[in-house]
Coordinates of C-alpha atoms and ligand atoms in Angstrom, one line a residue:
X1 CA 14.4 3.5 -32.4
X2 CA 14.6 2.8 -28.7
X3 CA 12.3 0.7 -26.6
X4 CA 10.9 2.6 -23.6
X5 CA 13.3 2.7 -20.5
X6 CA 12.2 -0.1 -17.6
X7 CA 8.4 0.4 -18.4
X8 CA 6.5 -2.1 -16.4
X9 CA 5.2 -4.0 -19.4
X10 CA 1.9 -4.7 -17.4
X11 CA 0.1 -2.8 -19.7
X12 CA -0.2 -3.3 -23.5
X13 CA 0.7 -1.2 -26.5
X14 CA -0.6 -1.2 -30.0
X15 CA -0.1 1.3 -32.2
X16 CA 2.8 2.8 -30.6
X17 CA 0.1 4.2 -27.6
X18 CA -0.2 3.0 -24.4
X19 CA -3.8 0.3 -24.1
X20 CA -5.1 1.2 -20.5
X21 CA -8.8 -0.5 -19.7
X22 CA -8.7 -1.7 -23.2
X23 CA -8.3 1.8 -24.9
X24 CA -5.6 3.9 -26.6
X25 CA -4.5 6.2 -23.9
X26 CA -5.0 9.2 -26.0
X27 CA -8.8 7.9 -26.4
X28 CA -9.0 7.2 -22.7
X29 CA -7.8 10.7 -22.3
X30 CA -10.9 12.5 -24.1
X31 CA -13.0 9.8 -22.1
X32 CA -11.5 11.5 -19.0
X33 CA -12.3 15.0 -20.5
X34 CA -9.2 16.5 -18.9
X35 CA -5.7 15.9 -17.6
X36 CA -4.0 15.2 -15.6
X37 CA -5.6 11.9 -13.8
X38 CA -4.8 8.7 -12.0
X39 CA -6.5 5.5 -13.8
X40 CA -5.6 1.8 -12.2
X41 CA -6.5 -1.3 -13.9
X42 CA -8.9 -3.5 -12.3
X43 CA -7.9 -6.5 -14.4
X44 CA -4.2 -6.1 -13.0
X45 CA -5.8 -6.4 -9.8
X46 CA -7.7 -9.3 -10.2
X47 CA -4.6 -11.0 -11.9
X48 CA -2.4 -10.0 -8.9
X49 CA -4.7 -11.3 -6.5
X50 CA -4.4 -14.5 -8.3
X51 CA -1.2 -14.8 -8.2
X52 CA -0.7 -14.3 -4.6
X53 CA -3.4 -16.9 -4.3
X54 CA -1.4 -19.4 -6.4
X55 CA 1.9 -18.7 -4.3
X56 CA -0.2 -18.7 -0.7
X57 CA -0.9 -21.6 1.0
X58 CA -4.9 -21.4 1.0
X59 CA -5.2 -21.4 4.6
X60 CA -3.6 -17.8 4.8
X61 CA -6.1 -14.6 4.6
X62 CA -5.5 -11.9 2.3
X63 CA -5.9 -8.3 3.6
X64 CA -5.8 -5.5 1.5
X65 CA -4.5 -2.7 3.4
X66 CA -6.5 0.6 2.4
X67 CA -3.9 3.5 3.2
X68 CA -2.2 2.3 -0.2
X69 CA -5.1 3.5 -2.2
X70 CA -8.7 4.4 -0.8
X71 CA -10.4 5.4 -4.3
X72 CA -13.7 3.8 -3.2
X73 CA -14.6 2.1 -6.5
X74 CA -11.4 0.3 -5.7
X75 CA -11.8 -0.6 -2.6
X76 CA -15.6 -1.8 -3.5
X77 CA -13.7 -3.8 -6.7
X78 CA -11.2 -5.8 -3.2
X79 CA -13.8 -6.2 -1.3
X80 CA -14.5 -9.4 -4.0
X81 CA -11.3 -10.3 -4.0
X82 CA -10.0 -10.3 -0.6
X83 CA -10.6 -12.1 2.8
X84 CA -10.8 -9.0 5.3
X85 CA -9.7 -5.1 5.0
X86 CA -7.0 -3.2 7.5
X87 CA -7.6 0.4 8.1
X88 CA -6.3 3.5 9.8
X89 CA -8.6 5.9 10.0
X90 CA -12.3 6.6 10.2
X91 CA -12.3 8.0 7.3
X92 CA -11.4 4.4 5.4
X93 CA -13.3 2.6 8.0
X94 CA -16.7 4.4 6.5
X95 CA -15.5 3.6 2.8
X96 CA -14.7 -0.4 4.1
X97 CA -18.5 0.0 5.1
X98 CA -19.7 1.1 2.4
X99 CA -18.8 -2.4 0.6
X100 CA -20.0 -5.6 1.7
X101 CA -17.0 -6.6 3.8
X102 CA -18.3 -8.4 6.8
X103 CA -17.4 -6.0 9.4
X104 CA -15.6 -9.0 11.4
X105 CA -13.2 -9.1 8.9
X106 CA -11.6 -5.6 9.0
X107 CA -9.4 -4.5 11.4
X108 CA -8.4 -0.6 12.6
X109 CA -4.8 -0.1 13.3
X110 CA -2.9 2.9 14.0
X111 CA -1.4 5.1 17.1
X112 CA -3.8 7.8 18.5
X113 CA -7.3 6.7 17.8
X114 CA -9.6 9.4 19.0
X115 CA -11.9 8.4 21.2
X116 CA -14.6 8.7 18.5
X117 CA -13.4 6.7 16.6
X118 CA -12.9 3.9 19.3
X119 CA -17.0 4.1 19.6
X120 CA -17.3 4.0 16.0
X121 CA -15.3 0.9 15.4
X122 CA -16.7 -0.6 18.7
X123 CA -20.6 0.5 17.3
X124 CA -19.5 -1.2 13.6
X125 CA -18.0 -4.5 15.4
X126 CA -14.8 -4.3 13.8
X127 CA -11.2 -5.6 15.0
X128 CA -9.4 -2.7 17.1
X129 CA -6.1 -3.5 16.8
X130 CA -4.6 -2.2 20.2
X131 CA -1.5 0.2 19.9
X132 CA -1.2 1.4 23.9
X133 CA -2.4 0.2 26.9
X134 CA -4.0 3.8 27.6
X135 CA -6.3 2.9 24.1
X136 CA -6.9 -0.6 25.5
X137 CA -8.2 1.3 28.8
X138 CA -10.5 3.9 26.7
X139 CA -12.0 0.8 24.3
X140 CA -13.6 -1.1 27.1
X141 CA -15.0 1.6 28.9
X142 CA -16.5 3.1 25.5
X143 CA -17.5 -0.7 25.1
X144 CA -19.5 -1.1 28.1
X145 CA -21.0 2.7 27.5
X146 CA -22.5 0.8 24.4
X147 CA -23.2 -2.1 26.0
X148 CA -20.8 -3.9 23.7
X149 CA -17.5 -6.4 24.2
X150 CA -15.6 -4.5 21.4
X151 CA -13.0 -7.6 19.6
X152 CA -9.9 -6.3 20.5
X153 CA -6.5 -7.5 19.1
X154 CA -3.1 -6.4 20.2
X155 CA -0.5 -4.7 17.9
X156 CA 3.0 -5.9 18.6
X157 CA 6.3 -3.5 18.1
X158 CA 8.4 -6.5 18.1
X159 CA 11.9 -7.5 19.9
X160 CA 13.1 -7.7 15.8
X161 CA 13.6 -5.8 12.5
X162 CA 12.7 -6.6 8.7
X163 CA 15.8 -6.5 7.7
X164 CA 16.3 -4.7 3.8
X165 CA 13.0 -2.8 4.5
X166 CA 12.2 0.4 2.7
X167 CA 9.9 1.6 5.8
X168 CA 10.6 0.1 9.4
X169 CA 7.6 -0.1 11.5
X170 CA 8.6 -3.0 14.5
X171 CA 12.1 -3.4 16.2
X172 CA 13.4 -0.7 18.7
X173 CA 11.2 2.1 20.0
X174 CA 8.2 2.7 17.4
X175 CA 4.8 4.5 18.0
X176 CA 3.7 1.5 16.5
X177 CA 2.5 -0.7 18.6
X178 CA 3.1 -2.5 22.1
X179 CA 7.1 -3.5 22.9
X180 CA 6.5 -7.2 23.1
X181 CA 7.9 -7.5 26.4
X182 CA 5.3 -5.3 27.5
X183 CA 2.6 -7.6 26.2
X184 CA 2.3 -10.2 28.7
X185 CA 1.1 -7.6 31.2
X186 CA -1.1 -5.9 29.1
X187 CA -3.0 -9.2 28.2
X188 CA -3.0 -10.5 32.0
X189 CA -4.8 -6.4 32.1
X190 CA -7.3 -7.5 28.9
X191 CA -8.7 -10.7 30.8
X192 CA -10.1 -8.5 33.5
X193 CA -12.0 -5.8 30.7
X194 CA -14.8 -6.3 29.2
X195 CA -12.8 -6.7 26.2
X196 CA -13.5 -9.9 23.6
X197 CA -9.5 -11.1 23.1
X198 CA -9.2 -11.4 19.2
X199 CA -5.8 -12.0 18.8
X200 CA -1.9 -10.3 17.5
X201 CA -1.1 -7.7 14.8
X202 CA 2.6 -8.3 13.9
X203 CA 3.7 -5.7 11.6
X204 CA 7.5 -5.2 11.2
X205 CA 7.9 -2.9 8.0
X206 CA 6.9 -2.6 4.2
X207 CA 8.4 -2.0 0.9
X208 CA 11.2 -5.4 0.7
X209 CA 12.4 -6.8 -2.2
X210 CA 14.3 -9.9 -0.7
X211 CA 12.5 -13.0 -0.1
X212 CA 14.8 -14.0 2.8
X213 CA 14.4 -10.9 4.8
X214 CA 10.1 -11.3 4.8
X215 CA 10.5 -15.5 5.5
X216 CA 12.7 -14.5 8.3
X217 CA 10.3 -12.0 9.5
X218 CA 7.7 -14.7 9.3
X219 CA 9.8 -17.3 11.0
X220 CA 10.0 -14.3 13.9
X221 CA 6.7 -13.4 14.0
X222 CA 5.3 -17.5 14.9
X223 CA 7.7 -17.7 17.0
X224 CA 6.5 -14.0 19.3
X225 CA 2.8 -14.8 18.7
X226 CA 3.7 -18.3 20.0
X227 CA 5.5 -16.9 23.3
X228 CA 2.3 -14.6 24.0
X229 CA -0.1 -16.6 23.2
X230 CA 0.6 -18.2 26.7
X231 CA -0.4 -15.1 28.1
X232 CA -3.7 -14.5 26.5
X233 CA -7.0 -14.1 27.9
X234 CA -8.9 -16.4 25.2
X235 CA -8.1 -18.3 22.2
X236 CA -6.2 -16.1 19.3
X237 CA -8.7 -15.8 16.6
X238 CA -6.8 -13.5 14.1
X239 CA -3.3 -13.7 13.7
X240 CA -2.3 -10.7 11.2
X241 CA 1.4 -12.0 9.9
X242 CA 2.0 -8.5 8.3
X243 CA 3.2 -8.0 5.2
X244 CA 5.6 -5.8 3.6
X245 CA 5.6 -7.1 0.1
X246 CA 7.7 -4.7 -2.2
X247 CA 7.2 -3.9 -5.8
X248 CA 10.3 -3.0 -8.1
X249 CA 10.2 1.1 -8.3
X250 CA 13.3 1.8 -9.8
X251 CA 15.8 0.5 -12.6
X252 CA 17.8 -2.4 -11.6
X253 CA 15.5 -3.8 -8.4
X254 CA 14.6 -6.9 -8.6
X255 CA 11.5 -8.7 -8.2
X256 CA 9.9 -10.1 -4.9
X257 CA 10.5 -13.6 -5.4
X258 CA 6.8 -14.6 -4.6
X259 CA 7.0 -18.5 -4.7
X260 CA 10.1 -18.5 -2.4
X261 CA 8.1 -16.6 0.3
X262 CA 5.0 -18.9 -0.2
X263 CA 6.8 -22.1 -0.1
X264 CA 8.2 -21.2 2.8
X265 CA 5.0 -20.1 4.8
X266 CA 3.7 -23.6 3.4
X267 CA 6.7 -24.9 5.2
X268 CA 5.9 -23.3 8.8
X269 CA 1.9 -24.2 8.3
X270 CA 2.1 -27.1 10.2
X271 CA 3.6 -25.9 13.4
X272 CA 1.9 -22.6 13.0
X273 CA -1.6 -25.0 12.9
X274 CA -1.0 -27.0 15.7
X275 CA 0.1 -23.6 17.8
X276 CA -3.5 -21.8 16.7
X277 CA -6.1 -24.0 16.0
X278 CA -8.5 -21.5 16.0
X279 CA -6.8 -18.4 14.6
X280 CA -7.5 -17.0 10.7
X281 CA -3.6 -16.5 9.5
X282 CA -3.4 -13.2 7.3
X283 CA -1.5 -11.0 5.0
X284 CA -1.9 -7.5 4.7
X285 CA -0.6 -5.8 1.6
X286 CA -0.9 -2.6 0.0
X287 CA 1.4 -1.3 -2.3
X288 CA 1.5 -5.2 -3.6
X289 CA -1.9 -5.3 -4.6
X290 CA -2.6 -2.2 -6.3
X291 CA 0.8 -0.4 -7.0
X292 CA 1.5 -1.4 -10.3
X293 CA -1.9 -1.4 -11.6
X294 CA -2.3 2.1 -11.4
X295 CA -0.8 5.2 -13.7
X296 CA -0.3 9.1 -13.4
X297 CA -0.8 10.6 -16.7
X298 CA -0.6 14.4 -17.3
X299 CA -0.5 16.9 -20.3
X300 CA 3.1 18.3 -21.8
X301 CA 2.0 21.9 -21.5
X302 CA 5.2 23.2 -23.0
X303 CA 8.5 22.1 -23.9
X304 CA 11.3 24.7 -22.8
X305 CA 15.2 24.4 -23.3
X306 CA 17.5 26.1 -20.7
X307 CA 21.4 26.2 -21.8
X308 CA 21.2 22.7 -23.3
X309 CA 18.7 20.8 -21.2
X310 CA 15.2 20.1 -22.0
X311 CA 12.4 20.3 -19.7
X312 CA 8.7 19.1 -20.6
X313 CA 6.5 21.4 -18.6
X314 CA 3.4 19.3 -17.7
X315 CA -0.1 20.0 -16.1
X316 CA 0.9 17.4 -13.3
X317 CA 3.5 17.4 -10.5
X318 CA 4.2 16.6 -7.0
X319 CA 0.4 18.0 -5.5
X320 CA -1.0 14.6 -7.1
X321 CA 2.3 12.6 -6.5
X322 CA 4.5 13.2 -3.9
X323 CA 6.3 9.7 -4.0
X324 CA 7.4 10.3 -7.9
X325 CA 8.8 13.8 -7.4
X326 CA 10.7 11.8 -5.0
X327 CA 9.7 13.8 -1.8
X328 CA 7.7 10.6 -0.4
X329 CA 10.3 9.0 2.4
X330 CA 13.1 8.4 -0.5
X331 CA 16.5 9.2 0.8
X332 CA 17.9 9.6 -2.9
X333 CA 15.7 10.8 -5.2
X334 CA 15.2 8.3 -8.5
X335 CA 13.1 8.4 -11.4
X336 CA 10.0 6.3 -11.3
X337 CA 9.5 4.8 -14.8
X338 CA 8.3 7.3 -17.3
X339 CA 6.8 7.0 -21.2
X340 CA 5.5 9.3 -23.4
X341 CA 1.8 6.9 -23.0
X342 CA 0.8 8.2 -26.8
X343 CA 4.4 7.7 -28.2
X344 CA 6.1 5.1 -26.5
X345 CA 8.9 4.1 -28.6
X346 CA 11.2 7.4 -29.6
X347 CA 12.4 8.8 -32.8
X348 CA 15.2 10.1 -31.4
X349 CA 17.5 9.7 -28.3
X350 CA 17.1 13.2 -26.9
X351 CA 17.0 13.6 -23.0
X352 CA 14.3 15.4 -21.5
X353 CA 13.2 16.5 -17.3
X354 CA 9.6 16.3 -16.8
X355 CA 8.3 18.8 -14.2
X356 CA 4.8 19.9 -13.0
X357 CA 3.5 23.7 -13.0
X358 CA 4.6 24.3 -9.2
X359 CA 7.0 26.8 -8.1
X360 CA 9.6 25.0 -6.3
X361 CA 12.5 22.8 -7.7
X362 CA 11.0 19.9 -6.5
X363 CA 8.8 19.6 -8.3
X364 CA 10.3 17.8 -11.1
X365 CA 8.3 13.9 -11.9
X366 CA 11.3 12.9 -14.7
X367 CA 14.8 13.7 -14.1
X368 CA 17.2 13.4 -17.6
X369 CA 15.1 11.0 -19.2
X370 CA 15.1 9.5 -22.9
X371 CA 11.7 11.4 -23.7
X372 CA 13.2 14.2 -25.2
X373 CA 10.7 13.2 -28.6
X374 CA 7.9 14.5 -26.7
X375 CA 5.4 17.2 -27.8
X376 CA 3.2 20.0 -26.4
X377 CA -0.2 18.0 -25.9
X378 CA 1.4 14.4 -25.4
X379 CA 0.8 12.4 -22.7
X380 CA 3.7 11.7 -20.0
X381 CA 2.8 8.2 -18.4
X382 CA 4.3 7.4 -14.8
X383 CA 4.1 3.8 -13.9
X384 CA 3.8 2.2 -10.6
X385 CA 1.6 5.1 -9.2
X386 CA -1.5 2.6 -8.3
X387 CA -0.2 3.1 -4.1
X388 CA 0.7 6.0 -2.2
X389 CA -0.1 8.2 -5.0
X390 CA -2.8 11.4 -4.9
X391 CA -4.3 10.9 -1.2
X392 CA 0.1 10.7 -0.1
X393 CA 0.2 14.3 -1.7
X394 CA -0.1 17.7 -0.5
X395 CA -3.2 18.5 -3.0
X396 CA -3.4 21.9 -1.7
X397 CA -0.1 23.2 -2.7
X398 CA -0.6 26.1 -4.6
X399 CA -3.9 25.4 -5.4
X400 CA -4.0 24.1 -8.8
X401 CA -7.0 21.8 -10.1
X402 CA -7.2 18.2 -8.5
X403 CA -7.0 15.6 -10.4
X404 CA -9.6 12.8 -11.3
X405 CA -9.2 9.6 -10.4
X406 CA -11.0 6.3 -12.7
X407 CA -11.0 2.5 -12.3
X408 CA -11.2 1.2 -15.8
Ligands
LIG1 C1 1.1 1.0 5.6 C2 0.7 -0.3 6.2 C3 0.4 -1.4 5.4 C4 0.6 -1.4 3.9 O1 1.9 -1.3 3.6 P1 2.4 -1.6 2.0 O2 3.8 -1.4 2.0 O3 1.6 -0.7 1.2 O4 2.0 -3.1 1.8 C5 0.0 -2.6 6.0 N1 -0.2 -2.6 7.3 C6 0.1 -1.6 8.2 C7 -0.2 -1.7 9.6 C8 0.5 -0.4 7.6 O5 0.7 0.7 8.4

């Protein structure tokens, strides 16, 4: 007998069969009606959100960042949870409406907002976080169009990096953003537009494991809102920290230490207090939130062998999740954890690939993998799917069905 290789342990098992939302998987499967589907576990959101609450000094916001996963039952399920809602498209900015998030407390990031949407987030009175001085421009003249004084914030490419980040998004030359240098002109611009100041978006990168890499970031980032806050037209209302909480992916990573970051953000409260009286302090996560509460789970469709090796052909692949197959960003590809969800432990210590149904040898979800006891009709589980999973993948790839999605 072998225990199942670095599975999460987040969700239970009883009977030798994965519990998700309080059912066998197999169960939860006919519930479904079909395979394959994503399912994420609204009481392992809850629970995270508690923790980070715990960790947090209180006086920090939490932000749940939308691109990580905009199934709109989710996103309805945040909305009770958390203080405000980032965005980065029109399209998530209509499902943040749809839940009763105050519209002051959701902000829309991201280069190249059509001009559209500009009057849509002015019309809705939510935070435009600023990433040019040309978008700055087209707000307040779509503003005063309306007859509105859209809150306007400015998004900062920093003068540093997040060091040990899996994505960089600040330090250098990014399309994300306003090179902090630049900033000071910009905001001496703002006081003469009909523009309501609202304050700094610091975002420097996401996906980091080390605790000393995201306290150092925070240390950077007082220290640049600080400097520009001289410069600003008004009072800084909103002071978005980032984020860039990792969660463990692969064998061997560690996890975030979460106290060490929060005692240390305790530590820089005071300054940070006496620097912005007025400004709401927040985190934006993604990934952090809702990554590990969420599994794939599709359908061994056959089980072939190929001069020694043994593949499980399943009914899922890399048109629902990119970031497994390992075609999401990774430099090396690695296998996200796997189980068979209605046979967790093994019989046996056969090796197994798990692939999807597409044409192409990337498509492949499992690579050599102790699963080699699976059957035609069993259920392969991939863990840490809840972020980044179906809307990061190219559903249209040779157009096989979609697949469903469920809070449970
Ligand atoms: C993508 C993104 C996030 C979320 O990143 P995670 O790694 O999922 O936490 C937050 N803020 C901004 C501006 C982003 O672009």
């Amino acid at each position: 007998m072998s225990t199942p290789v670095h599975a999460p342990h987040l969700f239970p098992v009883a009977g030798n069969e994965l519990v998700v939302g309080g059912l066998p998987l197999s169960r939860l499967a006919e519930r479904v009606g079909r395979t394959p589907f994503y399912a994420y576990d609204r009481a392992l959101i809850t629970r995270r959100v508690a923790e980070l609450r715990a960790a947090l000094p209180v006086d920090v916001h939490l932000h749940y960042a939308i691109k990580a996963n905009p199934m709109p039952a989710l996103v309805q399920h945040m909305a009770g949870l958390v203080d405000g809602f980032d965005l980065a498209s029109a399209g998530e900015m209509k499902i943040a409406l749809d839940t009763p998030m105050a519209p002051d407390k959701i902000s829309f990031a991201g280069p190249g907002k059509s001009e559209a949407e500009l009057r849509q987030a002015a019309a809705a009175g939510i935070v435009v976080n600023l990433e040019s001085e040309l978008e700055m421009e087209r707000l307040a003249r779509l503003g005063e169009s309306l007859g509105l004084r859209p809150r306007a914030a400015v998004r900062v490419n920093p003068d540093f990096e997040l060091k040990s980040s899996g994505m960089k998004m600040g330090g250098g030359p990014k399309q994300f953003g306003v090179d902090a240098e630049r900033v000071p002109a910009m905001l001496a611009r703002m006081g003469e537009l009909p523009l309501a100041f609202h304050g700094f978006h610091i975002f420097s990168g996401s996906q980091n494991l080390k605790a000393e890499a995201i306290m150092e970031a925070q240390r950077n980032t007082f220290d640049l809102a600080r400097r520009l806050a001289a410069h600003a037209p008004g009072p800084v209302r909103l002071l978005n920290l980032g984020g860039g909480f990792g969660i463990p992916y692969f064998p061997g990573e560690p996890r975030l230490d979460l106290p060490a970051v929060g005692e240390h953000l305790s530590g820089l409260m005071p300054d940070a207090r006496r620097a912005f009286p007025e400004a709401e302090l927040v985190i934006e996560l993604g990934r952090y939130l809702v990554g590990e509460a969420g599994i794939y789970v599709a359908r061994v469709v056959d089980r072939k062998e190929s001069r020694g090796q043994v593949f499980l052909v399943t009914d899922g692949g890399l048109h629902h999740h990119l970031s497994a197959s390992g075609n999401f960003g990774q430099v090396i590809r690695k296998n996200y954890p796997l189980v068979v969800g209605n046979r967790v432990r093994a019989d046996s210590e056969a090796i197994a690939s798990v692939v999807g149904p597409l044409c192409t040898p990337l498509d492949l979800l499992g690579d050599k993998m102790p699963l080699g006891h699976a059957r035609v009709g069993d259920l392969i589980v991939v863990f840490q799917s809840g972020a980044y999973g179906l809307t990061a993948s190219p559903t249209a790839f040779l157009g096989h069905p979609a697949a469903v999605e469920l809070l449970v």
